[in-house]
Amino acid sequence: MDKKIKVGIIGLGTVGSGVLKTLKNFDNIEIVKIAVRDINKPRDIVGLDKSLLTDNAYEVAENPEIDIVAELIGGIEPALSIIKRAIECGKHIVTANKELLAKRGEELFTFAEQHNKVILYEAAIAGGIPLIMPIKTILAGNKINKIEAIVNGTTNYILTKMDMQGASYDDVLKEAQELGYAEADPTGDVEGFDAAYKIATLATITFRKRIRIENIYREGITKIRAQDMKAANDLGYKIKLIASGKIDEDGNADVRVHPMLVSKKATLAHIDYVTNAVTLTGSPVGCITLSGPGAGEFPTASSVVGDILAIVSELGSTDYILPMMRCKHDDFAHMIDISETKNKYYLSIHANNNMGVIGKIGTICAENNISLASIVQKCVSEDNTAEITVITEIASESAMQNAIKLIENDGSKVESLIRVQV
Ligand code: NAP
Ligand code: HSE
């Protein structure tokens, strides 16, 4: 190659550092400028040329030498304004910013299209797994109508360690932060926001209809108790934070993130630690699962660098880069509210050990058209209370919520409700 492609990096944290270290292996790429928040911060990067650093991201966005900008700071602002300015200044964009794509994707992709520039974002969903490129290219001939996925490494790491090693939630969260998996504010991970951002964009490109982030039902993992994990195990399940999406023939979409009891016979039950996996069901391909490391410095860098190289390969040879990779979906899907869905449920009920308590639960469920697949009371505590574990057959969400109210009015406490994979 005669001319070096000039790249600017904005953000030199976990992901930015991995990208810089990886790009050093490519002779045809030159890093021209790197923006950070604090240029005096010590950084664990051997041979870092500090003269490249700036604390003004617009020096990257507006630099006339730069062809491609990698935005790796995260969040909405200033990332959005910086990316738009870079596009106005003629740069193609690579980003790992799932929050920005989920909340402002429509605006951003339209803006990029108006300026004939691309925004690639392989790293934003499921870290190192090649996912967006395959969906947009080799799977483009499919109609995919179902997604079931583990897309948050931090929560999968926490759930796996709690389940397999009996580790405490706080200790494992700290470990996930030290390993660079967690977001700057880990609430985004543990409360399911990060997974919701990812499934919003993933479902948008998969279903080819834009999914509104505000209509995605979301629950995190903070209410999962050790006894739920034990009970799930005893019943043949693992508890995972699942991001899912379904779309029907009329374009009605059910997209959500919540913990789920996944059968130990299912692939997703065996996706552990920081590994992510995405199962897509469609026609003609059938059912495929893509899996790999979902977070961390180098897996994420792999995807960012892949996107940069994809743009590099086209620069100069066409004015209209990677048309299949565009993400401009103007049609919005009609979103189904969780209250209108049907699910199987796991309930853990704390009840007084009175005669007939199990019968009462069964009656309330039957009166609400909920059939029970199993009901187990294991042991009675010294205070004469008991934990009763219920698994239902498929029932309507509104009926289930009504039954819970009636069970609680009767003096029992529903400690956990977790939906079960169907
Ligand atoms: P991080 O470790 O917190 O790094 C953020 C970087 O951005 C830091 O270098 C920070 O500078 C810089 N920065 C923040 N505000 C800035 C500003 N206004 N101008 C210039 N630089 C600024 O975050 P990260 O984990 O690398 O994540 C970056 C992005 O990748 C996020 O969108 C995240 O969601 C996404 N992502 C992360 C992972 C992962 O495994 N960590 C995986 C996939 C996607 P200082 O260093 O000076 O503080
Ligand atoms: N915090 C995210 C996770 C980083 O744990 O999956 C990767 O997107």
Coordinates of C-alpha atoms and ligand atoms in Angstrom, one line a residue:
M1 CA 0.0 0.0 0.0
D2 CA 1.4 3.4 -1.0
K3 CA -0.5 5.7 1.3
K4 CA -1.0 5.2 5.0
I5 CA -4.6 5.5 6.3
K6 CA -4.7 8.1 9.1
V7 CA -6.8 7.1 12.2
G8 CA -7.7 9.2 15.2
I9 CA -8.8 7.6 18.5
I10 CA -11.1 9.3 21.0
G11 CA -10.8 7.5 24.4
L12 CA -7.8 5.5 25.6
G13 CA -9.4 3.5 28.4
T14 CA -9.9 -0.3 28.3
V15 CA -11.1 -0.4 24.7
G16 CA -9.0 2.5 23.3
S17 CA -5.8 1.0 24.8
G18 CA -6.5 -2.4 23.2
V19 CA -7.2 -0.7 19.8
L20 CA -4.0 1.3 20.0
K21 CA -1.9 -1.8 20.9
T22 CA -3.5 -3.9 18.1
L23 CA -3.2 -1.2 15.4
K24 CA 0.5 -1.0 16.0
N25 CA 0.8 -4.2 14.0
F26 CA -0.5 -2.6 10.8
D27 CA 2.0 -0.8 8.7
N28 CA -0.6 0.7 6.5
I29 CA -2.3 2.6 9.4
E30 CA -1.0 5.6 11.2
I31 CA -2.4 6.9 14.5
V32 CA -2.4 10.6 14.1
K33 CA -4.0 11.9 17.3
I34 CA -5.6 10.4 20.5
A35 CA -8.0 12.3 22.7
V36 CA -8.3 11.6 26.4
R37 CA -9.9 13.3 29.3
D38 CA -6.7 13.7 31.3
I39 CA -3.4 13.8 29.4
N40 CA -1.3 13.4 32.6
K41 CA -3.0 10.2 33.7
P42 CA -0.5 7.3 34.0
R43 CA -1.3 4.7 31.2
D44 CA -0.1 1.1 31.0
I45 CA 0.8 1.3 27.3
V46 CA 4.4 0.5 26.4
G47 CA 6.0 3.1 24.0
L48 CA 3.0 5.5 24.0
D49 CA 3.9 8.6 22.1
K50 CA 2.6 11.3 24.5
S51 CA 2.9 14.0 21.8
L52 CA -0.2 12.3 20.2
L53 CA -2.4 13.0 23.2
T54 CA -4.8 15.9 23.4
D55 CA -7.6 16.6 25.9
N56 CA -9.6 18.3 23.2
A57 CA -11.5 15.6 21.2
Y58 CA -12.3 18.2 18.5
E59 CA -8.6 18.2 17.6
V60 CA -9.3 14.6 16.4
A61 CA -12.7 15.2 14.9
E62 CA -11.6 18.2 12.9
N63 CA -8.0 17.1 12.0
P64 CA -7.8 17.3 8.2
E65 CA -5.3 14.5 8.0
I66 CA -7.6 11.9 9.6
D67 CA -9.7 9.5 7.5
I68 CA -11.3 7.4 10.3
V69 CA -12.2 8.3 13.8
A70 CA -12.7 5.6 16.5
E71 CA -15.0 7.0 19.3
L72 CA -14.3 5.0 22.4
I73 CA -15.4 7.2 25.3
G74 CA -19.0 6.1 25.7
G75 CA -22.2 7.9 26.8
I76 CA -24.3 10.4 24.9
E77 CA -22.6 13.7 25.2
P78 CA -20.0 14.8 24.3
A79 CA -19.7 11.6 22.1
L80 CA -22.7 12.5 19.9
S81 CA -21.5 16.0 19.1
I82 CA -18.0 14.9 18.5
I83 CA -19.0 12.1 16.1
K84 CA -21.3 14.5 14.2
R85 CA -18.5 17.0 13.9
A86 CA -16.1 14.3 12.7
I87 CA -18.6 13.3 10.1
E88 CA -19.1 16.9 9.0
C89 CA -15.3 17.0 8.6
G90 CA -15.4 14.0 6.3
K91 CA -14.4 11.1 8.6
H92 CA -15.9 7.6 8.7
I93 CA -16.7 6.5 12.3
V94 CA -16.1 3.3 14.2
T95 CA -17.7 3.2 17.7
A96 CA -18.2 0.8 20.6
N97 CA -20.9 3.0 22.1
K98 CA -24.1 0.9 22.4
E99 CA -25.9 3.5 24.6
L100 CA -25.5 6.2 21.9
L101 CA -26.6 3.8 19.1
A102 CA -29.7 2.7 21.1
K103 CA -30.8 6.2 22.1
R104 CA -29.7 8.3 19.1
G105 CA -29.1 5.7 16.4
E106 CA -31.8 6.9 14.1
E107 CA -30.5 10.5 14.1
L108 CA -26.9 9.4 13.9
F109 CA -27.2 7.0 11.0
T110 CA -29.4 9.5 9.1
F111 CA -26.7 12.2 9.7
A112 CA -24.0 9.8 8.5
E113 CA -26.0 8.9 5.4
Q114 CA -26.6 12.5 4.5
H115 CA -22.8 13.0 4.6
N116 CA -22.1 9.8 2.7
K117 CA -20.1 8.4 5.6
V118 CA -20.4 5.1 7.5
I119 CA -20.6 4.3 11.2
L120 CA -19.5 0.8 12.0
Y121 CA -20.2 -0.6 15.5
E122 CA -19.2 -4.3 15.6
A123 CA -17.7 -3.8 19.1
A124 CA -20.9 -2.3 20.5
I125 CA -22.7 -5.6 20.7
A126 CA -21.2 -8.7 22.2
G127 CA -17.6 -7.5 22.3
G128 CA -15.4 -9.8 20.3
I129 CA -18.1 -11.8 18.6
P130 CA -18.4 -11.1 14.8
L131 CA -22.1 -10.4 14.8
I132 CA -23.1 -7.3 13.0
M133 CA -21.1 -7.9 9.9
P134 CA -22.5 -11.5 9.5
I135 CA -26.1 -10.3 10.0
K136 CA -25.6 -7.5 7.5
T137 CA -23.8 -9.6 4.9
I138 CA -23.8 -13.4 4.8
L139 CA -27.1 -13.7 6.7
A140 CA -28.8 -11.0 4.6
G141 CA -30.8 -13.5 2.7
N142 CA -32.6 -14.6 5.9
K143 CA -35.8 -13.6 7.6
I144 CA -34.8 -13.8 11.3
N145 CA -37.7 -13.6 13.6
K146 CA -36.2 -14.6 17.0
I147 CA -33.1 -13.6 19.0
E148 CA -32.1 -15.0 22.4
A149 CA -28.8 -13.8 23.7
I150 CA -26.4 -13.3 26.5
V151 CA -24.9 -9.9 25.6
N152 CA -23.6 -8.6 28.9
G153 CA -20.3 -10.0 30.1
T154 CA -20.3 -8.4 33.5
T155 CA -23.6 -9.9 34.6
N156 CA -22.8 -13.3 33.1
Y157 CA -19.5 -13.3 34.9
I158 CA -21.3 -12.4 38.2
L159 CA -24.0 -15.0 37.8
T160 CA -21.5 -17.7 36.8
K161 CA -19.2 -17.0 39.8
M162 CA -22.2 -16.9 42.2
D163 CA -23.6 -20.1 40.8
M164 CA -20.4 -22.2 40.5
Q165 CA -18.3 -20.8 43.3
G166 CA -20.9 -19.4 45.7
A167 CA -19.0 -16.1 45.5
S168 CA -20.6 -12.9 46.9
Y169 CA -22.2 -10.5 44.5
D170 CA -20.2 -7.5 45.7
D171 CA -16.8 -9.3 45.4
V172 CA -17.5 -10.6 41.9
L173 CA -18.7 -7.2 40.7
K174 CA -15.5 -5.7 41.9
E175 CA -13.5 -8.3 40.0
A176 CA -15.5 -7.6 36.8
Q177 CA -14.7 -3.9 37.2
E178 CA -11.0 -4.7 37.7
L179 CA -11.0 -6.9 34.6
G180 CA -12.3 -3.9 32.5
Y181 CA -15.7 -5.7 31.7
A182 CA -18.0 -3.3 33.6
E183 CA -19.2 0.1 32.4
A184 CA -17.9 3.2 34.1
D185 CA -21.1 3.1 36.2
P186 CA -21.8 -0.7 36.6
T187 CA -25.5 0.1 37.3
G188 CA -25.7 0.0 33.6
D189 CA -24.6 -3.6 33.6
V190 CA -26.3 -5.1 36.6
E191 CA -29.7 -3.3 36.1
G192 CA -29.8 -4.6 32.4
F193 CA -29.5 -1.1 30.7
D194 CA -26.4 -2.2 28.8
A195 CA -28.1 -5.4 27.5
A196 CA -31.1 -3.3 26.6
Y197 CA -29.0 -0.9 24.5
K198 CA -27.4 -3.9 22.8
I199 CA -30.6 -5.7 22.0
A200 CA -32.2 -2.5 20.7
T201 CA -29.6 -2.2 18.0
L202 CA -29.3 -5.9 17.4
A203 CA -33.0 -6.3 17.0
T204 CA -33.2 -3.2 14.7
I205 CA -30.7 -4.6 12.2
T206 CA -32.0 -8.2 12.5
F207 CA -35.7 -7.4 12.1
R208 CA -35.0 -4.4 9.8
K209 CA -37.3 -2.3 11.8
R210 CA -36.2 0.3 14.4
I211 CA -36.8 -0.7 18.0
R212 CA -37.5 2.0 20.5
I213 CA -35.2 1.6 23.5
E214 CA -37.9 3.1 25.7
N215 CA -40.3 0.3 24.8
I216 CA -37.9 -2.5 25.8
Y217 CA -38.9 -4.2 29.0
R218 CA -35.9 -4.4 31.4
E219 CA -35.0 -6.1 34.6
G220 CA -31.4 -6.6 35.9
I221 CA -29.8 -9.2 38.1
T222 CA -29.7 -7.4 41.5
K223 CA -32.7 -9.2 42.9
I224 CA -31.4 -12.7 42.1
R225 CA -30.8 -14.6 45.3
A226 CA -28.5 -17.5 46.0
Q227 CA -31.5 -19.6 46.9
D228 CA -33.0 -18.9 43.5
M229 CA -29.9 -20.2 41.9
K230 CA -29.9 -23.3 44.0
A231 CA -33.6 -24.0 43.4
A232 CA -33.1 -23.4 39.6
N233 CA -30.2 -25.9 39.6
D234 CA -32.2 -28.5 41.5
L235 CA -35.0 -28.2 38.9
G236 CA -32.6 -28.5 35.9
Y237 CA -32.0 -24.8 35.0
K238 CA -29.4 -22.1 35.2
I239 CA -30.3 -18.4 35.7
K240 CA -29.0 -16.1 33.0
L241 CA -29.6 -12.5 32.0
I242 CA -31.3 -13.0 28.6
A243 CA -31.8 -10.3 26.0
S244 CA -34.5 -11.5 23.6
G245 CA -36.5 -10.3 20.6
K246 CA -39.3 -11.8 18.6
I247 CA -41.2 -10.3 15.7
D248 CA -44.4 -11.6 14.2
E249 CA -45.6 -11.5 10.5
D250 CA -47.4 -8.2 11.2
G251 CA -44.3 -6.5 12.4
N252 CA -45.2 -6.6 16.2
A253 CA -42.0 -6.9 18.2
D254 CA -41.5 -8.3 21.8
V255 CA -38.0 -7.1 22.8
R256 CA -36.9 -7.4 26.4
V257 CA -34.1 -8.0 28.9
H258 CA -34.6 -10.0 32.1
P259 CA -33.2 -12.9 34.1
M260 CA -34.4 -16.2 32.8
L261 CA -34.3 -19.9 33.9
V262 CA -32.6 -21.6 31.0
S263 CA -32.8 -25.4 30.8
K264 CA -29.4 -27.1 31.3
K265 CA -30.1 -28.8 28.0
A266 CA -30.0 -25.5 26.2
T267 CA -26.8 -23.9 24.7
L268 CA -27.2 -20.6 26.6
A269 CA -27.1 -22.4 29.9
H270 CA -23.5 -23.3 29.2
I271 CA -22.3 -19.8 28.3
D272 CA -20.3 -18.9 31.3
Y273 CA -18.1 -16.0 32.7
V274 CA -17.5 -13.2 30.3
T275 CA -18.5 -15.2 27.3
N276 CA -21.5 -13.9 25.3
A277 CA -23.7 -15.8 22.9
V278 CA -26.4 -14.9 20.4
T279 CA -28.9 -17.4 19.1
L280 CA -30.7 -16.3 15.9
T281 CA -33.6 -18.3 14.5
G282 CA -34.8 -17.6 11.0
S283 CA -35.3 -18.9 7.5
P284 CA -33.6 -20.4 5.6
V285 CA -30.7 -20.7 8.0
G286 CA -32.6 -22.3 10.9
C287 CA -31.0 -21.8 14.3
I288 CA -27.5 -20.6 14.8
T289 CA -25.5 -19.5 17.8
L290 CA -22.5 -17.2 17.7
S291 CA -20.4 -17.0 20.8
G292 CA -17.2 -15.6 22.1
P293 CA -15.7 -13.1 24.6
G294 CA -18.2 -10.3 25.2
A295 CA -16.1 -7.7 26.9
G296 CA -12.5 -6.7 27.8
E297 CA -9.6 -4.9 26.2
F298 CA -8.5 -7.2 23.4
P299 CA -11.8 -9.0 22.4
T300 CA -13.4 -5.6 22.0
A301 CA -10.3 -4.2 20.2
S302 CA -10.6 -7.1 17.8
S303 CA -14.0 -5.8 16.6
V304 CA -13.0 -2.1 16.5
V305 CA -9.9 -2.9 14.5
G306 CA -11.9 -5.2 12.2
D307 CA -14.3 -2.3 11.5
I308 CA -11.4 0.1 10.9
L309 CA -9.8 -2.4 8.4
A310 CA -13.1 -2.9 6.7
I311 CA -13.3 0.8 6.0
V312 CA -9.6 0.9 5.1
S313 CA -10.1 -1.8 2.5
E314 CA -12.7 0.3 0.7
L315 CA -11.2 3.8 1.1
G316 CA -10.2 5.3 -2.2
S317 CA -11.9 2.6 -4.3
T318 CA -15.5 3.8 -4.0
D319 CA -17.4 6.9 -2.9
Y320 CA -20.1 4.8 -1.3
I321 CA -18.5 2.6 1.4
L322 CA -20.0 -0.7 2.6
P323 CA -23.6 0.0 1.7
M324 CA -24.8 -3.2 3.4
M325 CA -23.4 -2.1 6.7
R326 CA -25.7 1.0 6.9
C327 CA -28.1 1.0 9.8
K328 CA -30.8 3.4 8.5
H329 CA -34.1 1.8 9.4
D330 CA -36.8 4.3 9.2
D331 CA -39.8 2.0 10.0
F332 CA -40.4 1.6 13.7
A333 CA -41.7 -1.8 14.9
H334 CA -44.9 -1.9 16.9
M335 CA -43.8 -3.0 20.3
I336 CA -45.7 -5.5 22.4
D337 CA -45.9 -4.5 26.1
I338 CA -44.7 -7.2 28.6
S339 CA -48.3 -7.2 30.1
E340 CA -49.6 -8.6 26.7
T341 CA -47.1 -11.5 26.6
K342 CA -47.3 -15.1 27.6
N343 CA -44.5 -16.8 29.6
K344 CA -43.6 -19.7 31.8
Y345 CA -42.7 -18.6 35.4
Y346 CA -40.6 -19.6 38.4
L347 CA -41.9 -18.3 41.7
S348 CA -40.3 -18.5 45.1
I349 CA -43.0 -18.0 47.7
H350 CA -42.3 -17.4 51.4
A351 CA -45.4 -18.8 53.2
N352 CA -46.6 -19.6 56.6
N353 CA -46.6 -23.4 57.0
N354 CA -50.3 -23.6 57.5
M355 CA -52.4 -26.5 56.4
G356 CA -53.7 -26.0 52.8
V357 CA -51.2 -23.3 51.9
I358 CA -50.0 -25.1 48.8
G359 CA -53.6 -25.9 47.8
K360 CA -54.5 -22.2 48.1
I361 CA -51.6 -21.3 45.8
G362 CA -52.8 -23.9 43.3
T363 CA -56.4 -22.6 43.5
I364 CA -55.4 -19.0 42.9
C365 CA -53.4 -20.0 39.9
A366 CA -56.2 -22.2 38.5
E367 CA -58.7 -19.4 39.0
N368 CA -56.3 -17.2 36.9
N369 CA -55.9 -19.9 34.2
I370 CA -52.4 -20.7 35.2
S371 CA -51.5 -24.4 35.2
L372 CA -48.7 -25.5 37.4
A373 CA -45.8 -27.7 36.1
S374 CA -44.4 -28.3 39.5
I375 CA -44.7 -27.1 43.1
V376 CA -42.2 -28.0 45.8
Q377 CA -41.9 -27.2 49.5
K378 CA -38.5 -28.4 50.7
C379 CA -38.2 -27.6 54.4
V380 CA -39.9 -25.7 57.2
S381 CA -38.0 -23.0 59.2
E382 CA -38.0 -22.7 63.0
D383 CA -40.5 -19.9 62.7
N384 CA -42.9 -22.3 60.9
T385 CA -42.5 -20.6 57.5
A386 CA -41.5 -22.4 54.3
E387 CA -40.1 -21.6 50.9
I388 CA -42.4 -22.9 48.1
T389 CA -41.0 -23.1 44.6
V390 CA -43.4 -23.1 41.7
I391 CA -42.9 -23.6 38.0
T392 CA -45.9 -22.8 35.8
E393 CA -46.9 -23.8 32.3
I394 CA -47.2 -20.9 29.8
A395 CA -49.6 -18.3 31.2
S396 CA -50.4 -14.7 30.5
E397 CA -48.3 -12.1 32.2
S398 CA -51.3 -10.1 33.4
A399 CA -52.9 -13.3 34.9
M400 CA -49.6 -14.0 36.6
Q401 CA -49.3 -10.6 38.1
N402 CA -52.9 -10.8 39.3
A403 CA -52.3 -14.2 40.9
I404 CA -49.2 -12.8 42.7
K405 CA -51.4 -10.0 44.2
L406 CA -53.9 -12.6 45.4
I407 CA -51.2 -14.9 46.8
E408 CA -49.8 -11.9 48.7
N409 CA -53.3 -10.8 49.9
D410 CA -53.5 -14.3 51.4
G411 CA -50.5 -13.6 53.6
S412 CA -47.6 -15.2 51.6
K413 CA -44.8 -13.2 50.0
V414 CA -43.7 -13.8 46.5
E415 CA -39.9 -13.3 46.9
S416 CA -38.9 -14.0 43.3
L417 CA -40.6 -14.1 39.9
I418 CA -38.3 -15.2 37.1
R419 CA -39.5 -16.1 33.7
V420 CA -38.6 -19.5 32.3
Q421 CA -37.2 -20.1 28.8
V422 CA -39.9 -21.7 26.6
Ligands
NAP1 P1 -13.1 3.6 29.9 O1 -12.1 2.5 30.3 O2 -13.8 4.3 31.0 O3 -12.4 4.6 29.0 C1 -13.0 5.8 28.5 C2 -11.9 6.7 27.9 O4 -12.5 7.8 27.3 C3 -10.8 7.2 28.8 O5 -9.6 7.0 28.2 C4 -11.2 8.6 29.0 O6 -10.0 9.4 29.3 C5 -11.8 9.0 27.7 N1 -12.7 10.1 27.8 C6 -13.8 10.2 28.5 N2 -14.4 11.4 28.2 C7 -13.7 12.0 27.3 C8 -13.7 13.3 26.6 N3 -14.7 14.1 26.8 N4 -12.8 13.5 25.7 C9 -11.8 12.7 25.4 N5 -11.6 11.5 26.1 C10 -12.6 11.2 27.0 O7 -14.2 3.0 29.0 P2 -14.1 1.6 28.1 O8 -14.5 0.4 28.9 O9 -12.9 1.7 27.3 O10 -15.4 1.8 27.1 C11 -15.4 2.7 26.0 C12 -16.6 2.5 25.2 O11 -16.6 1.1 24.7 C13 -18.0 2.6 25.9 O12 -18.9 3.1 25.0 C14 -18.3 1.2 26.3 O13 -19.7 1.0 26.5 C15 -17.8 0.5 25.1 N6 -17.4 -0.9 25.3 C16 -16.7 -1.3 26.3 C17 -16.3 -2.7 26.4 C18 -15.4 -3.2 27.5 O14 -15.2 -4.4 27.6 N7 -14.9 -2.3 28.4 C19 -16.7 -3.6 25.5 C20 -17.5 -3.1 24.4 C21 -17.9 -1.8 24.3 P3 -9.1 9.2 30.5 O15 -8.3 8.0 30.2 O16 -8.2 10.4 30.5 O17 -9.9 9.2 31.7
HSE2 N1 -20.0 -3.7 30.2 C1 -20.1 -4.4 29.0 C2 -20.3 -5.9 29.4 C3 -18.9 -4.3 28.2 O1 -20.1 -6.3 30.6 O2 -20.8 -6.7 28.6 C4 -19.1 -4.9 26.8 O3 -20.0 -4.3 26.0

